[in-house]
Short mmCIF file of the C-alpha atoms (twelve columns), coordinates in Angstrom:
data_MODEL
# 
_entry.id   MODEL 
# 
loop_
_atom_site.group_PDB 
_atom_site.id 
_atom_site.type_symbol 
_atom_site.label_atom_id 
_atom_site.label_alt_id 
_atom_site.label_comp_id 
_atom_site.label_asym_id 
_atom_site.label_seq_id 
_atom_site.Cartn_x 
_atom_site.Cartn_y 
_atom_site.Cartn_z 
_atom_site.pdbx_PDB_model_num 
ATOM 1   C CA . SER A 1   0.008   -0.051  0.016   1 
ATOM 2   C CA . ASP A 2   2.866   2.370   -0.655  1 
ATOM 3   C CA . PRO A 3   1.693   5.691   -2.224  1 
ATOM 4   C CA . PHE A 4   4.492   5.557   -4.868  1 
ATOM 5   C CA . TRP A 5   7.090   3.308   -6.430  1 
ATOM 6   C CA . ILE A 6   10.662  4.319   -7.332  1 
ATOM 7   C CA . ASP A 7   11.640  2.803   -10.669 1 
ATOM 8   C CA . GLU A 8   15.200  1.437   -11.344 1 
ATOM 9   C CA . ASP A 9   16.029  4.649   -13.258 1 
ATOM 10  C CA . GLY A 10  14.961  6.735   -10.195 1 
ATOM 11  C CA . GLY A 11  11.602  7.840   -11.656 1 
ATOM 12  C CA . VAL A 12  8.670   7.987   -9.235  1 
ATOM 13  C CA . THR A 13  5.376   6.286   -10.171 1 
ATOM 14  C CA . THR A 14  2.341   7.262   -8.192  1 
ATOM 15  C CA . LEU A 15  0.244   4.216   -7.318  1 
ATOM 16  C CA . PRO A 16  -3.558  4.046   -6.890  1 
ATOM 17  C CA . SER A 17  -3.038  3.587   -3.101  1 
ATOM 18  C CA . SER A 18  -1.696  7.143   -2.960  1 
ATOM 19  C CA . VAL A 19  -5.198  8.428   -2.230  1 
ATOM 20  C CA . LEU A 20  -4.884  6.788   1.245   1 
ATOM 21  C CA . TYR A 21  -2.171  9.269   2.068   1 
ATOM 22  C CA . ASP A 22  -3.566  12.542  0.612   1 
ATOM 23  C CA . THR A 23  -4.994  15.490  2.437   1 
ATOM 24  C CA . SER A 24  -8.608  14.974  1.472   1 
ATOM 25  C CA . HIS A 25  -8.585  11.342  2.736   1 
ATOM 26  C CA . PHE A 26  -7.058  12.376  6.109   1 
ATOM 27  C CA . GLU A 27  -9.577  15.195  6.425   1 
ATOM 28  C CA . SER A 28  -12.447 12.777  5.700   1 
ATOM 29  C CA . LEU A 29  -11.128 10.390  8.405   1 
ATOM 30  C CA . TYR A 30  -10.796 13.218  10.912  1 
ATOM 31  C CA . LYS A 31  -14.441 14.185  10.297  1 
ATOM 32  C CA . LEU A 32  -15.542 10.561  10.881  1 
ATOM 33  C CA . LEU A 33  -13.873 10.319  14.284  1 
ATOM 34  C CA . ARG A 34  -15.611 11.169  17.559  1 
ATOM 35  C CA . PRO A 35  -14.258 14.584  18.699  1 
ATOM 36  C CA . LYS A 36  -11.686 14.383  21.409  1 
ATOM 37  C CA . GLU A 37  -12.013 10.579  21.562  1 
ATOM 38  C CA . GLY A 38  -11.306 9.077   18.122  1 
ATOM 39  C CA . VAL A 39  -7.898  7.712   17.188  1 
ATOM 40  C CA . LEU A 40  -6.552  7.198   13.657  1 
ATOM 41  C CA . ILE A 41  -3.793  4.586   13.357  1 
ATOM 42  C CA . PHE A 42  -2.196  3.821   10.024  1 
ATOM 43  C CA . GLN A 43  0.896   2.217   8.564   1 
ATOM 44  C CA . ALA A 44  3.469   4.843   7.893   1 
ATOM 45  C CA . GLU A 45  6.516   3.336   6.203   1 
ATOM 46  C CA . THR A 46  10.051  2.715   7.573   1 
ATOM 47  C CA . TYR A 47  12.405  5.353   8.723   1 
ATOM 48  C CA . ASN A 48  15.314  3.446   7.195   1 
ATOM 49  C CA . ILE A 49  14.631  4.690   3.643   1 
ATOM 50  C CA . PRO A 50  15.198  8.398   3.084   1 
ATOM 51  C CA . SER A 51  12.213  8.951   0.811   1 
ATOM 52  C CA . ASN A 52  9.947   7.190   3.332   1 
ATOM 53  C CA . LEU A 53  11.334  9.337   6.082   1 
ATOM 54  C CA . GLU A 54  10.431  12.457  4.099   1 
ATOM 55  C CA . SER A 55  6.871   11.151  3.752   1 
ATOM 56  C CA . ILE A 56  6.684   10.412  7.479   1 
ATOM 57  C CA . ARG A 57  7.650   13.982  8.256   1 
ATOM 58  C CA . LYS A 58  5.127   15.310  5.703   1 
ATOM 59  C CA . TRP A 59  2.312   13.137  7.136   1 
ATOM 60  C CA . ARG A 60  2.996   14.256  10.686  1 
ATOM 61  C CA . GLY A 61  2.733   17.923  9.647   1 
ATOM 62  C CA . LEU A 62  -0.380  17.201  7.624   1 
ATOM 63  C CA . LEU A 63  -2.141  15.479  10.463  1 
ATOM 64  C CA . GLY A 64  -1.320  18.309  12.829  1 
ATOM 65  C CA . ASP A 65  -2.562  20.902  10.282  1 
ATOM 66  C CA . ILE A 66  -5.851  19.029  9.960   1 
ATOM 67  C CA . GLY A 67  -6.397  19.128  13.708  1 
ATOM 68  C CA . PHE A 68  -5.185  15.833  15.146  1 
ATOM 69  C CA . GLY A 69  -3.582  16.433  18.502  1 
ATOM 70  C CA . ASN A 70  0.063   15.313  18.875  1 
ATOM 71  C CA . PRO A 71  0.350   12.830  15.993  1 
ATOM 72  C CA . ARG A 72  2.991   10.311  17.072  1 
ATOM 73  C CA . TYR A 73  5.153   8.067   14.778  1 
ATOM 74  C CA . GLY A 74  5.971   4.676   16.276  1 
ATOM 75  C CA . SER A 75  8.085   1.730   15.100  1 
ATOM 76  C CA . ILE A 76  7.513   -1.986  15.185  1 
ATOM 77  C CA . SER A 77  10.241  -4.528  14.631  1 
ATOM 78  C CA . ILE A 78  9.362   -7.119  12.023  1 
ATOM 79  C CA . SER A 79  12.170  -9.455  11.237  1 
ATOM 80  C CA . THR A 80  10.637  -10.530 7.862   1 
ATOM 81  C CA . TYR A 81  10.548  -7.044  6.461   1 
ATOM 82  C CA . PRO A 82  13.597  -6.049  4.360   1 
ATOM 83  C CA . THR A 83  14.475  -3.171  6.754   1 
ATOM 84  C CA . GLY A 84  13.394  -5.094  9.843   1 
ATOM 85  C CA . GLN A 85  11.037  -2.297  10.846  1 
ATOM 86  C CA . ILE A 86  7.761   -0.687  9.834   1 
ATOM 87  C CA . GLY A 87  6.235   2.471   11.217  1 
ATOM 88  C CA . PHE A 88  2.783   3.665   12.087  1 
ATOM 89  C CA . PHE A 89  1.046   6.865   13.206  1 
ATOM 90  C CA . ALA A 90  -1.300  7.228   16.141  1 
ATOM 91  C CA . ALA A 91  -3.188  10.528  15.802  1 
ATOM 92  C CA . HIS A 92  -5.857  11.618  18.262  1 
ATOM 93  C CA . ALA A 93  -8.891  13.623  17.168  1 
ATOM 94  C CA . ARG A 94  -8.399  16.251  19.769  1 
ATOM 95  C CA . ASP A 95  -6.609  19.511  19.972  1 
ATOM 96  C CA . ASP A 96  -6.119  19.869  23.743  1 
ATOM 97  C CA . GLY A 97  -2.662  18.251  23.884  1 
ATOM 98  C CA . GLY A 98  -3.649  15.261  26.057  1 
ATOM 99  C CA . GLY A 99  -4.449  14.706  29.636  1 
ATOM 100 C CA . GLY A 100 -1.146  13.872  31.302  1 
ATOM 101 C CA . GLU A 101 -2.301  10.662  32.904  1 
ATOM 102 C CA . LYS A 102 0.358   8.485   34.639  1 
ATOM 103 C CA . VAL A 103 0.214   4.853   35.485  1 
ATOM 104 C CA . CYS A 104 2.591   5.098   38.394  1 
ATOM 105 C CA . GLU A 105 3.054   7.953   40.791  1 
ATOM 106 C CA . ALA A 106 6.467   6.841   41.949  1 
ATOM 107 C CA . SER A 107 9.514   8.490   40.346  1 
ATOM 108 C CA . ASP A 108 11.310  5.131   39.759  1 
ATOM 109 C CA . ALA A 109 8.994   2.294   39.014  1 
ATOM 110 C CA . CYS A 110 5.970   0.482   40.469  1 
ATOM 111 C CA . VAL A 111 4.593   -3.045  40.483  1 
ATOM 112 C CA . GLY A 112 1.319   -3.699  38.756  1 
ATOM 113 C CA . ASP A 113 -1.384  -6.095  39.944  1 
ATOM 114 C CA . GLY A 114 0.281   -9.036  38.140  1 
ATOM 115 C CA . GLY A 115 3.665   -8.393  39.747  1 
ATOM 116 C CA . VAL A 116 5.045   -6.816  36.558  1 
ATOM 117 C CA . VAL A 117 7.371   -3.919  37.088  1 
ATOM 118 C CA . VAL A 118 6.038   -0.935  35.247  1 
ATOM 119 C CA . GLU A 119 8.152   2.162   34.790  1 
ATOM 120 C CA . GLU A 120 6.514   5.584   34.906  1 
ATOM 121 C CA . MET A 121 4.660   5.911   31.609  1 
ATOM 122 C CA . GLU A 122 4.181   9.633   31.311  1 
ATOM 123 C CA . ILE A 123 5.957   10.020  27.944  1 
ATOM 124 C CA . LEU A 124 2.769   9.417   26.056  1 
ATOM 125 C CA . PRO A 125 0.234   11.416  28.047  1 
ATOM 126 C CA . GLU A 126 -2.458  10.985  25.369  1 
ATOM 127 C CA . MET A 127 -2.567  7.206   26.111  1 
ATOM 128 C CA . ASP A 128 -4.886  5.853   28.791  1 
ATOM 129 C CA . TRP A 129 -2.154  3.656   30.479  1 
ATOM 130 C CA . ASN A 130 -4.607  2.586   33.271  1 
ATOM 131 C CA . ARG A 131 -6.808  1.091   30.613  1 
ATOM 132 C CA . ILE A 132 -3.928  -0.491  28.747  1 
ATOM 133 C CA . LEU A 133 -2.627  -2.085  31.909  1 
ATOM 134 C CA . ALA A 134 -6.110  -3.315  32.930  1 
ATOM 135 C CA . LEU A 135 -6.525  -4.958  29.485  1 
ATOM 136 C CA . PHE A 136 -3.106  -6.533  29.803  1 
ATOM 137 C CA . TYR A 137 -3.803  -7.943  33.306  1 
ATOM 138 C CA . GLY A 138 -7.123  -9.180  32.015  1 
ATOM 139 C CA . LEU A 139 -5.307  -11.396 29.469  1 
ATOM 140 C CA . SER A 140 -3.937  -13.391 32.463  1 
ATOM 141 C CA . GLY A 141 -1.269  -15.449 30.721  1 
ATOM 142 C CA . LYS A 142 -2.981  -15.608 27.351  1 
ATOM 143 C CA . THR A 143 -0.197  -13.719 25.607  1 
ATOM 144 C CA . ARG A 144 3.492   -14.518 25.346  1 
ATOM 145 C CA . TYR A 145 4.500   -11.509 23.388  1 
ATOM 146 C CA . TYR A 146 2.581   -8.397  24.273  1 
ATOM 147 C CA . HIS A 147 3.514   -6.346  27.337  1 
ATOM 148 C CA . PRO A 148 2.676   -2.680  28.117  1 
ATOM 149 C CA . ARG A 149 6.337   -1.731  27.911  1 
ATOM 150 C CA . ILE A 150 6.433   -3.011  24.275  1 
ATOM 151 C CA . HIS A 151 3.457   -0.748  23.630  1 
ATOM 152 C CA . ARG A 152 5.157   2.229   25.157  1 
ATOM 153 C CA . SER A 153 8.613   1.539   23.662  1 
ATOM 154 C CA . ALA A 154 7.145   1.565   20.094  1 
ATOM 155 C CA . TYR A 155 7.552   5.349   20.394  1 
ATOM 156 C CA . ASP A 156 11.173  5.221   21.523  1 
ATOM 157 C CA . LEU A 157 12.824  6.117   18.216  1 
ATOM 158 C CA . PRO A 158 16.456  6.705   17.391  1 
ATOM 159 C CA . LEU A 159 17.208  10.363  18.207  1 
ATOM 160 C CA . TRP A 160 17.892  11.379  14.634  1 
ATOM 161 C CA . VAL A 161 14.555  9.884   13.457  1 
ATOM 162 C CA . GLU A 162 12.666  11.702  16.253  1 
ATOM 163 C CA . GLN A 163 14.340  14.964  15.487  1 
ATOM 164 C CA . TYR A 164 13.741  14.673  11.719  1 
ATOM 165 C CA . VAL A 165 10.103  13.561  12.011  1 
ATOM 166 C CA . ASN A 166 9.283   16.274  14.522  1 
ATOM 167 C CA . GLY A 167 10.983  18.895  12.345  1 
ATOM 168 C CA . ASP A 168 13.691  19.861  14.808  1 
ATOM 169 C CA . GLY A 169 16.070  21.005  12.034  1 
ATOM 170 C CA . VAL A 170 17.898  17.713  11.440  1 
ATOM 171 C CA . ASN A 171 18.249  16.753  7.775   1 
ATOM 172 C CA . ILE A 172 18.975  13.360  6.386   1 
# 
């Protein structure tokens, strides 16, 4: 579902799926979401390819311009992908900047109901970490992969990627 294809000679071919990444599509999705509650999540390429990284930066700006509050780019490790990684955006249909919820009040770490050590998770204030933890503990041994720290760490990007995507003046 890439929006474009780069030919061997360097030419760029726009694919039909490009409509999924254009302004009017994102505006339509924003209008469909419940105000201050809806969340848009979509696949957003890898940061390991310069042209993809440029698109990621563009989409983040576009989402913010439309009205999504604090659009966040995250990364998922997938060993079968050529770059070993794919990205996604989580964009909240609100403009108030989030609520600042914390899972743990302690400055170091705390232990959740299941005995799992959970570090303070304030880096993503727009996430309802109490709900995420409650859902995790409700799984009660039914998962061998997922853990709330994996969820949170998806937003821990290499510094150069974070700076570029957020427009902090770093160029590739």
